[in-house]
PDB file of C-alpha atoms in Angstrom:
ATOM      1  CA  MET U   1      66.779 132.381 103.357  1.00 47.00           C
ATOM      2  CA  SER U   2      67.304 128.836 104.625  1.00 47.00           C
ATOM      3  CA  ALA U   3      66.163 125.464 103.332  1.00 49.00           C
ATOM      4  CA  THR U   4      63.684 125.365 106.206  1.00 49.00           C
ATOM      5  CA  THR U   5      62.089 128.585 105.000  1.00 51.00           C
ATOM      6  CA  ILE U   6      61.627 127.081 101.544  1.00 53.00           C
ATOM      7  CA  ALA U   7      59.938 124.081 103.117  1.00 50.00           C
ATOM      8  CA  ARG U   8      57.155 126.108 104.711  1.00 54.00           C
ATOM      9  CA  GLY U   9      55.252 126.586 101.456  1.00 52.00           C
ATOM     10  CA  GLY U  10      55.125 123.120 100.024  1.00 62.00           C
ATOM     11  CA  SER U  11      53.289 123.896  96.779  1.00 81.00           C
ATOM     12  CA  TYR U  12      55.156 123.845  93.481  1.00 86.00           C
ATOM     13  CA  ALA U  13      54.776 127.568  92.756  1.00 86.00           C
ATOM     14  CA  THR U  14      55.638 128.597  96.312  1.00 85.00           C
ATOM     15  CA  THR U  15      58.754 126.431  96.356  1.00 85.00           C
ATOM     16  CA  ALA U  16      59.912 127.783  92.992  1.00 87.00           C
ATOM     17  CA  LEU U  17      59.348 131.412  93.989  1.00 89.00           C
ATOM     18  CA  GLN U  18      61.022 131.021  97.378  1.00 88.00           C
ATOM     19  CA  THR U  19      64.024 129.352  95.757  1.00 86.00           C
ATOM     20  CA  ALA U  20      64.197 132.161  93.193  1.00 89.00           C
ATOM     21  CA  ARG U  21      64.073 134.741  95.991  1.00 90.00           C
ATOM     22  CA  ARG U  22      66.859 132.979  97.874  1.00 85.00           C
ATOM     23  CA  SER U  23      69.042 132.911  94.751  1.00 85.00           C
ATOM     24  CA  LEU U  24      68.396 136.589  93.978  1.00 85.00           C
ATOM     25  CA  LEU U  25      69.389 137.527  97.522  1.00 86.00           C
ATOM     26  CA  GLN U  26      72.615 135.573  96.999  1.00 79.00           C
ATOM     27  CA  PHE U  27      73.300 137.585  93.849  1.00 78.00           C
ATOM     28  CA  PHE U  28      72.846 140.890  95.666  1.00 78.00           C
ATOM     29  CA  ARG U  29      75.137 139.753  98.478  1.00 77.00           C
ATOM     30  CA  THR U  30      77.806 138.882  95.906  1.00 72.00           C
ATOM     31  CA  PRO U  31      78.001 141.933  93.618  1.00 70.00           C
ATOM     32  CA  GLN U  32      80.693 140.409  91.419  1.00 69.00           C
ATOM     33  CA  ILE U  33      78.076 137.944  90.138  1.00 67.00           C
ATOM     34  CA  LEU U  34      76.035 140.908  88.919  1.00 67.00           C
ATOM     35  CA  VAL U  35      78.898 142.601  87.087  1.00 71.00           C
ATOM     36  CA  MET U  36      81.518 140.048  85.983  1.00 70.00           C
ATOM     37  CA  GLY U  37      79.641 138.560  83.028  1.00 66.00           C
ATOM     38  CA  THR U  38      78.572 142.004  81.856  1.00 71.00           C
ATOM     39  CA  VAL U  39      82.130 143.341  82.158  1.00 77.00           C
ATOM     40  CA  GLN U  40      83.543 140.419  80.159  1.00 74.00           C
ATOM     41  CA  GLY U  41      81.009 140.918  77.402  1.00 72.00           C
ATOM     42  CA  ALA U  42      81.564 144.689  77.422  1.00 78.00           C
ATOM     43  CA  MET U  43      85.290 144.176  76.867  1.00 81.00           C
ATOM     44  CA  PHE U  44      84.586 142.139  73.740  1.00 79.00           C
ATOM     45  CA  LEU U  45      82.037 144.698  72.513  1.00 81.00           C
ATOM     46  CA  LEU U  46      84.517 147.560  72.852  1.00 83.00           C
ATOM     47  CA  MET U  47      87.292 145.521  71.252  1.00 82.00           C
ATOM     48  CA  PHE U  48      85.242 144.543  68.196  1.00 79.00           C
ATOM     49  CA  ARG U  49      83.631 147.988  67.928  1.00 80.00           C
ATOM     50  CA  TYR U  50      86.808 150.055  68.069  1.00 80.00           C
ATOM     51  CA  VAL U  51      89.747 147.723  67.320  1.00 74.00           C
ATOM     52  CA  PHE U  52      88.450 145.290  64.688  1.00 69.00           C
ATOM     53  CA  GLY U  53      85.270 147.011  63.523  1.00 63.00           C
ATOM     54  CA  GLY U  54      86.918 149.061  60.789  1.00 64.00           C
ATOM     55  CA  ALA U  55      88.291 145.933  59.124  1.00 61.00           C
ATOM     56  CA  ILE U  56      85.065 143.875  59.171  1.00 71.00           C
ATOM     57  CA  SER U  57      82.468 144.043  56.412  1.00 67.00           C
ATOM     58  CA  THR U  58      78.902 143.094  57.340  1.00 67.00           C
ATOM     59  CA  GLY U  59      77.962 142.129  53.792  1.00 68.00           C
ATOM     60  CA  ALA U  60      74.668 143.955  54.407  1.00 69.00           C
ATOM     61  CA  PRO U  61      73.295 147.528  54.310  1.00 74.00           C
ATOM     62  CA  VAL U  62      73.622 148.030  58.087  1.00 80.00           C
ATOM     63  CA  SER U  63      76.686 149.572  59.704  1.00 84.00           C
ATOM     64  CA  TYR U  64      79.004 147.325  61.683  1.00 85.00           C
ATOM     65  CA  VAL U  65      77.899 148.649  65.087  1.00 88.00           C
ATOM     66  CA  ASP U  66      74.245 147.985  64.201  1.00 89.00           C
ATOM     67  CA  PHE U  67      75.270 144.484  63.091  1.00 89.00           C
ATOM     68  CA  LEU U  68      77.404 143.844  66.173  1.00 89.00           C
ATOM     69  CA  VAL U  69      75.232 144.932  69.100  1.00 92.00           C
ATOM     70  CA  PRO U  70      72.300 142.487  68.605  1.00 93.00           C
ATOM     71  CA  GLY U  71      74.847 139.659  68.568  1.00 91.00           C
ATOM     72  CA  PHE U  72      76.487 141.086  71.668  1.00 90.00           C
ATOM     73  CA  LEU U  73      73.124 141.177  73.461  1.00 92.00           C
ATOM     74  CA  VAL U  74      72.437 137.522  72.656  1.00 94.00           C
ATOM     75  CA  THR U  75      75.893 136.302  73.670  1.00 91.00           C
ATOM     76  CA  ALA U  76      75.361 138.072  77.011  1.00 87.00           C
ATOM     77  CA  ILE U  77      73.214 135.001  77.737  1.00 89.00           C
ATOM     78  CA  LEU U  78      76.410 132.949  77.800  1.00 88.00           C
ATOM     79  CA  TRP U  79      78.809 135.384  79.460  1.00 83.00           C
ATOM     80  CA  THR U  80      76.394 136.154  82.291  1.00 82.00           C
ATOM     81  CA  GLY U  81      75.144 132.578  82.620  1.00 80.00           C
ATOM     82  CA  MET U  82      78.618 131.110  83.081  1.00 80.00           C
ATOM     83  CA  GLY U  83      78.790 132.621  86.562  1.00 77.00           C
ATOM     84  CA  ALA U  84      75.498 130.965  87.500  1.00 80.00           C
ATOM     85  CA  ALA U  85      77.002 127.499  87.077  1.00 82.00           C
ATOM     86  CA  GLY U  86      79.590 128.311  89.742  1.00 80.00           C
ATOM     87  CA  GLY U  87      76.897 129.463  92.167  1.00 80.00           C
ATOM     88  CA  ILE U  88      74.949 126.245  91.744  1.00 84.00           C
ATOM     89  CA  ALA U  89      78.085 124.160  92.218  1.00 83.00           C
ATOM     90  CA  GLU U  90      78.783 126.110  95.402  1.00 82.00           C
ATOM     91  CA  ASP U  91      75.336 125.193  96.734  1.00 78.00           C
ATOM     92  CA  VAL U  92      76.040 121.557  95.872  1.00 79.00           C
ATOM     93  CA  SER U  93      79.395 121.495  97.671  1.00 78.00           C
ATOM     94  CA  SER U  94      78.021 123.318 100.735  1.00 77.00           C
ATOM     95  CA  GLY U  95      75.216 120.788 101.185  1.00 78.00           C
ATOM     96  CA  VAL U  96      72.324 123.188 100.496  1.00 77.00           C
ATOM     97  CA  TYR U  97      70.807 120.898  97.886  1.00 75.00           C
ATOM     98  CA  ASP U  98      71.242 117.855 100.117  1.00 74.00           C
ATOM     99  CA  ARG U  99      69.082 119.603 102.713  1.00 79.00           C
ATOM    100  CA  LEU U 100      66.502 120.564 100.110  1.00 75.00           C
ATOM    101  CA  ARG U 101      66.269 116.956  98.912  1.00 73.00           C
ATOM    102  CA  SER U 102      65.301 115.903 102.425  1.00 73.00           C
ATOM    103  CA  LEU U 103      62.384 118.362 102.579  1.00 73.00           C
ATOM    104  CA  PRO U 104      58.789 117.652 101.485  1.00 68.00           C
ATOM    105  CA  VAL U 105      58.961 119.945  98.436  1.00 75.00           C
ATOM    106  CA  PRO U 106      58.812 119.198  94.688  1.00 78.00           C
ATOM    107  CA  ARG U 107      62.423 118.719  93.641  1.00 77.00           C
ATOM    108  CA  SER U 108      62.034 120.100  90.151  1.00 83.00           C
ATOM    109  CA  ALA U 109      60.484 123.270  91.631  1.00 86.00           C
ATOM    110  CA  VAL U 110      63.802 124.013  93.335  1.00 87.00           C
ATOM    111  CA  LEU U 111      65.535 123.973  89.952  1.00 90.00           C
ATOM    112  CA  VAL U 112      62.769 125.995  88.306  1.00 92.00           C
ATOM    113  CA  GLY U 113      63.243 128.639  90.992  1.00 92.00           C
ATOM    114  CA  ARG U 114      66.959 128.719  90.328  1.00 91.00           C
ATOM    115  CA  THR U 115      66.427 129.157  86.575  1.00 94.00           C
ATOM    116  CA  ILE U 116      63.987 132.012  87.250  1.00 94.00           C
ATOM    117  CA  ALA U 117      66.681 133.789  89.259  1.00 92.00           C
ATOM    118  CA  ASP U 118      69.368 133.077  86.655  1.00 91.00           C
ATOM    119  CA  THR U 119      67.100 134.377  83.888  1.00 93.00           C
ATOM    120  CA  ALA U 120      66.513 137.554  85.903  1.00 92.00           C
ATOM    121  CA  LEU U 121      70.288 137.921  86.255  1.00 88.00           C
ATOM    122  CA  VAL U 122      70.721 137.662  82.477  1.00 88.00           C
ATOM    123  CA  ALA U 123      67.886 140.158  81.931  1.00 90.00           C
ATOM    124  CA  TRP U 124      69.790 142.586  84.144  1.00 86.00           C
ATOM    125  CA  GLY U 125      72.964 141.990  82.131  1.00 84.00           C
ATOM    126  CA  VAL U 126      71.160 142.411  78.805  1.00 88.00           C
ATOM    127  CA  GLY U 127      69.647 145.697  79.973  1.00 88.00           C
ATOM    128  CA  ILE U 128      73.072 147.060  80.930  1.00 86.00           C
ATOM    129  CA  SER U 129      74.538 145.726  77.684  1.00 86.00           C
ATOM    130  CA  GLY U 130      71.789 147.406  75.666  1.00 89.00           C
ATOM    131  CA  ALA U 131      72.593 150.753  77.288  1.00 90.00           C
ATOM    132  CA  LEU U 132      76.299 150.244  76.530  1.00 89.00           C
ATOM    133  CA  GLY U 133      75.476 149.347  72.931  1.00 90.00           C
ATOM    134  CA  PHE U 134      73.500 152.570  72.564  1.00 90.00           C
ATOM    135  CA  ALA U 135      76.426 154.497  74.048  1.00 90.00           C
ATOM    136  CA  VAL U 136      78.844 153.162  71.406  1.00 88.00           C
ATOM    137  CA  GLY U 137      76.564 154.095  68.512  1.00 88.00           C
ATOM    138  CA  PHE U 138      73.978 151.335  68.075  1.00 90.00           C
ATOM    139  CA  ARG U 139      70.598 152.412  66.725  1.00 90.00           C
ATOM    140  CA  ALA U 140      67.608 150.195  65.968  1.00 88.00           C
ATOM    141  CA  HIS U 141      65.854 150.718  62.620  1.00 87.00           C
ATOM    142  CA  ALA U 142      62.533 149.082  63.390  1.00 88.00           C
ATOM    143  CA  PRO U 143      59.310 149.842  65.291  1.00 92.00           C
ATOM    144  CA  ILE U 144      59.658 149.867  69.070  1.00 94.00           C
ATOM    145  CA  THR U 145      57.372 146.820  69.276  1.00 95.00           C
ATOM    146  CA  HIS U 146      59.880 144.824  67.212  1.00 94.00           C
ATOM    147  CA  VAL U 147      62.743 145.969  69.412  1.00 94.00           C
ATOM    148  CA  ILE U 148      60.832 144.904  72.530  1.00 95.00           C
ATOM    149  CA  LEU U 149      60.064 141.554  70.894  1.00 96.00           C
ATOM    150  CA  GLY U 150      63.779 141.159  70.213  1.00 95.00           C
ATOM    151  CA  PHE U 151      64.603 141.700  73.879  1.00 95.00           C
ATOM    152  CA  LEU U 152      61.860 139.258  74.915  1.00 96.00           C
ATOM    153  CA  LEU U 153      63.317 136.637  72.574  1.00 97.00           C
ATOM    154  CA  ILE U 154      66.701 137.101  74.249  1.00 96.00           C
ATOM    155  CA  ILE U 155      65.069 136.470  77.646  1.00 96.00           C
ATOM    156  CA  VAL U 156      63.452 133.287  76.303  1.00 97.00           C
ATOM    157  CA  GLY U 157      66.898 132.171  75.138  1.00 96.00           C
ATOM    158  CA  ALA U 158      68.317 133.026  78.558  1.00 95.00           C
ATOM    159  CA  ALA U 159      65.682 130.856  80.251  1.00 95.00           C
ATOM    160  CA  ALA U 160      66.563 127.928  77.984  1.00 96.00           C
ATOM    161  CA  PHE U 161      70.325 128.244  78.475  1.00 95.00           C
ATOM    162  CA  ALA U 162      69.834 128.668  82.227  1.00 94.00           C
ATOM    163  CA  TRP U 163      69.044 124.952  82.278  1.00 95.00           C
ATOM    164  CA  VAL U 164      72.383 124.251  80.578  1.00 94.00           C
ATOM    165  CA  PHE U 165      74.257 126.102  83.317  1.00 92.00           C
ATOM    166  CA  VAL U 166      72.158 124.484  86.061  1.00 92.00           C
ATOM    167  CA  THR U 167      73.142 121.087  84.661  1.00 93.00           C
ATOM    168  CA  ILE U 168      76.822 122.072  84.483  1.00 92.00           C
ATOM    169  CA  GLY U 169      76.746 123.279  88.095  1.00 89.00           C
ATOM    170  CA  LEU U 170      75.102 120.093  89.342  1.00 89.00           C
ATOM    171  CA  VAL U 171      77.519 117.852  87.439  1.00 89.00           C
ATOM    172  CA  ALA U 172      80.655 119.809  88.378  1.00 86.00           C
ATOM    173  CA  GLY U 173      80.083 119.724  92.136  1.00 73.00           C
ATOM    174  CA  ASN U 174      82.382 122.652  92.989  1.00 80.00           C
ATOM    175  CA  ALA U 175      82.768 126.201  91.731  1.00 78.00           C
ATOM    176  CA  GLN U 176      86.214 125.753  90.160  1.00 80.00           C
ATOM    177  CA  ALA U 177      85.150 122.729  88.131  1.00 84.00           C
ATOM    178  CA  ALA U 178      81.955 124.496  87.094  1.00 83.00           C
ATOM    179  CA  GLN U 179      83.922 127.441  85.727  1.00 80.00           C
ATOM    180  CA  GLY U 180      86.096 125.039  83.762  1.00 82.00           C
ATOM    181  CA  LEU U 181      83.153 123.084  82.347  1.00 84.00           C
ATOM    182  CA  SER U 182      81.385 126.307  81.411  1.00 82.00           C
ATOM    183  CA  MET U 183      84.214 127.018  78.967  1.00 84.00           C
ATOM    184  CA  ILE U 184      82.647 124.515  76.557  1.00 86.00           C
ATOM    185  CA  ILE U 185      80.037 127.208  75.880  1.00 86.00           C
ATOM    186  CA  ILE U 186      82.584 129.702  74.497  1.00 84.00           C
ATOM    187  CA  PRO U 187      82.625 128.288  70.916  1.00 87.00           C
ATOM    188  CA  PHE U 188      78.896 129.021  70.712  1.00 89.00           C
ATOM    189  CA  SER U 189      79.743 132.697  71.225  1.00 88.00           C
ATOM    190  CA  PHE U 190      82.636 133.090  68.809  1.00 88.00           C
ATOM    191  CA  VAL U 191      81.727 130.500  66.153  1.00 92.00           C
ATOM    192  CA  SER U 192      78.476 132.308  65.416  1.00 91.00           C
ATOM    193  CA  SER U 193      77.187 135.326  63.541  1.00 88.00           C
ATOM    194  CA  ALA U 194      77.639 137.506  66.635  1.00 87.00           C
ATOM    195  CA  ASN U 195      80.769 139.380  65.548  1.00 85.00           C
ATOM    196  CA  VAL U 196      81.273 138.579  61.858  1.00 86.00           C
ATOM    197  CA  PRO U 197      79.080 137.239  59.033  1.00 88.00           C
ATOM    198  CA  VAL U 198      79.104 133.454  58.838  1.00 89.00           C
ATOM    199  CA  SER U 199      80.018 133.711  55.141  1.00 88.00           C
ATOM    200  CA  SER U 200      83.430 135.134  56.121  1.00 87.00           C
ATOM    201  CA  MET U 201      84.371 131.967  58.043  1.00 89.00           C
ATOM    202  CA  PRO U 202      86.207 128.934  56.592  1.00 92.00           C
ATOM    203  CA  GLY U 203      83.920 126.649  54.610  1.00 91.00           C
ATOM    204  CA  TRP U 204      84.260 123.719  57.014  1.00 94.00           C
ATOM    205  CA  MET U 205      83.157 125.932  59.926  1.00 93.00           C
ATOM    206  CA  GLN U 206      80.140 127.538  58.291  1.00 93.00           C
ATOM    207  CA  PRO U 207      77.601 124.677  58.671  1.00 94.00           C
ATOM    208  CA  PHE U 208      78.039 124.659  62.451  1.00 94.00           C
ATOM    209  CA  ALA U 209      78.213 128.444  62.761  1.00 93.00           C
ATOM    210  CA  ALA U 210      75.113 128.992  60.627  1.00 92.00           C
ATOM    211  CA  ASN U 211      72.894 126.427  62.322  1.00 93.00           C
ATOM    212  CA  GLN U 212      73.818 126.482  66.002  1.00 95.00           C
ATOM    213  CA  PRO U 213      71.229 127.997  68.373  1.00 96.00           C
ATOM    214  CA  ILE U 214      73.078 131.193  69.281  1.00 96.00           C
ATOM    215  CA  THR U 215      73.367 132.169  65.609  1.00 95.00           C
ATOM    216  CA  VAL U 216      69.686 131.403  65.039  1.00 96.00           C
ATOM    217  CA  ILE U 217      68.639 133.629  67.964  1.00 97.00           C
ATOM    218  CA  ILE U 218      71.033 136.372  66.837  1.00 95.00           C
ATOM    219  CA  ASN U 219      69.568 136.276  63.325  1.00 94.00           C
ATOM    220  CA  ALA U 220      66.048 136.631  64.725  1.00 95.00           C
ATOM    221  CA  VAL U 221      66.975 139.505  67.054  1.00 96.00           C
ATOM    222  CA  ARG U 222      69.046 141.260  64.393  1.00 94.00           C
ATOM    223  CA  SER U 223      66.213 140.995  61.858  1.00 91.00           C
ATOM    224  CA  LEU U 224      63.698 142.320  64.395  1.00 93.00           C
ATOM    225  CA  MET U 225      65.836 145.284  65.449  1.00 92.00           C
ATOM    226  CA  GLN U 226      67.111 146.333  62.020  1.00 88.00           C
ATOM    227  CA  GLY U 227      63.942 146.321  59.936  1.00 84.00           C
ATOM    228  CA  GLY U 228      63.928 142.895  58.327  1.00 82.00           C
ATOM    229  CA  PRO U 229      66.164 140.118  57.015  1.00 82.00           C
ATOM    230  CA  ALA U 230      67.264 141.950  53.862  1.00 79.00           C
ATOM    231  CA  GLU U 231      68.790 144.741  55.947  1.00 77.00           C
ATOM    232  CA  VAL U 232      71.074 142.300  57.773  1.00 76.00           C
ATOM    233  CA  GLY U 233      71.880 139.970  54.883  1.00 74.00           C
ATOM    234  CA  LEU U 234      69.618 137.057  55.813  1.00 81.00           C
ATOM    235  CA  GLY U 235      67.854 134.782  53.354  1.00 82.00           C
ATOM    236  CA  HIS U 236      64.742 133.870  55.339  1.00 85.00           C
ATOM    237  CA  SER U 237      61.899 135.886  56.815  1.00 89.00           C
ATOM    238  CA  THR U 238      61.936 137.297  60.334  1.00 90.00           C
ATOM    239  CA  GLY U 239      59.099 134.929  61.260  1.00 92.00           C
ATOM    240  CA  TYR U 240      61.220 131.967  60.147  1.00 93.00           C
ATOM    241  CA  TRP U 241      64.091 132.955  62.434  1.00 94.00           C
ATOM    242  CA  ILE U 242      61.763 133.610  65.377  1.00 96.00           C
ATOM    243  CA  ALA U 243      60.066 130.221  64.968  1.00 97.00           C
ATOM    244  CA  LEU U 244      63.410 128.416  64.637  1.00 96.00           C
ATOM    245  CA  SER U 245      64.727 130.232  67.713  1.00 97.00           C
ATOM    246  CA  LEU U 246      61.718 129.157  69.768  1.00 98.00           C
ATOM    247  CA  LEU U 247      62.136 125.550  68.604  1.00 98.00           C
ATOM    248  CA  TRP U 248      65.797 125.594  69.625  1.00 97.00           C
ATOM    249  CA  CYS U 249      64.933 127.119  73.008  1.00 97.00           C
ATOM    250  CA  ALA U 250      62.205 124.551  73.652  1.00 98.00           C
ATOM    251  CA  GLY U 251      64.525 121.676  72.732  1.00 98.00           C
ATOM    252  CA  ILE U 252      67.398 122.941  74.882  1.00 97.00           C
ATOM    253  CA  ALA U 253      65.098 123.530  77.862  1.00 97.00           C
ATOM    254  CA  LEU U 254      63.476 120.100  77.542  1.00 97.00           C
ATOM    255  CA  VAL U 255      66.748 118.182  77.278  1.00 97.00           C
ATOM    256  CA  PHE U 256      68.676 120.010  79.981  1.00 96.00           C
ATOM    257  CA  ALA U 257      65.748 120.376  82.386  1.00 94.00           C
ATOM    258  CA  THR U 258      65.374 116.600  82.232  1.00 94.00           C
ATOM    259  CA  LEU U 259      69.102 116.035  82.780  1.00 94.00           C
ATOM    260  CA  ALA U 260      69.234 118.550  85.634  1.00 92.00           C
ATOM    261  CA  THR U 261      66.203 117.056  87.386  1.00 90.00           C
ATOM    262  CA  LEU U 262      67.642 113.548  87.125  1.00 90.00           C
ATOM    263  CA  ARG U 263      70.994 114.742  88.437  1.00 87.00           C
ATOM    264  CA  PHE U 264      69.387 116.699  91.273  1.00 84.00           C
ATOM    265  CA  GLY U 265      67.533 113.578  92.388  1.00 74.00           C
ATOM    266  CA  ARG U 266      70.805 111.749  92.984  1.00 70.00           C
ATOM    267  CA  ARG U 267      72.625 112.140  96.258  1.00 55.00           C
ATOM    268  CA  ARG U 268      76.339 112.822  96.146  1.00 53.00           C
TER     269      ARG U 268
END
């Protein structure tokens, strides 16, 4: 799908949907985009499940695999999203976005379309990751409606972080630089409650680990999927963690959508 095709609609919704369709077609033409982030995350899941899992205490009634998998599902947002930054940078370096800027379409709609596609990519990765988690022994201990709500919250987080990766791709300008810049996201995966309880970390690290957005989303998803905060060693209600997650997602989306739109409006 070319830039000219996107121009035919003109309305905000049409532009966003056509851009999303173009990006999804790119993903299907480049299968490694669909699998690389999922494979990376799967390697860490298997390593923590079978190599380190026996030595890690959850500090809660749940087994380690039931503690681990919700965190793994949330961090899939980062591992899958990192590849999206490279795709955006590739479009920048190839001049695709320069052509789109010259067309009579809403500029922010182009970026909204891209984030829709990137969120769909993460949803795909989370679905595959959920199946892998089940295969290695994960079981939810909550009503199916709570489990579904947990997955929906992950998708909301993916939509928010998609704006982070869009911004990285626009700033980097080429795929190699985008991959390098995306590495700044890695601490949010490991310095979190994804793999180990925050209380097991050094004291100086705990304030960041306990309050950063990935941990907050993990706590909400873990509480939803395992029957409540007491089951996973949390001190606040499930509703508290959901509300805090949504606030974090709204703030991240607002800040990085603004930065991305401003950056997109500038010519190279």
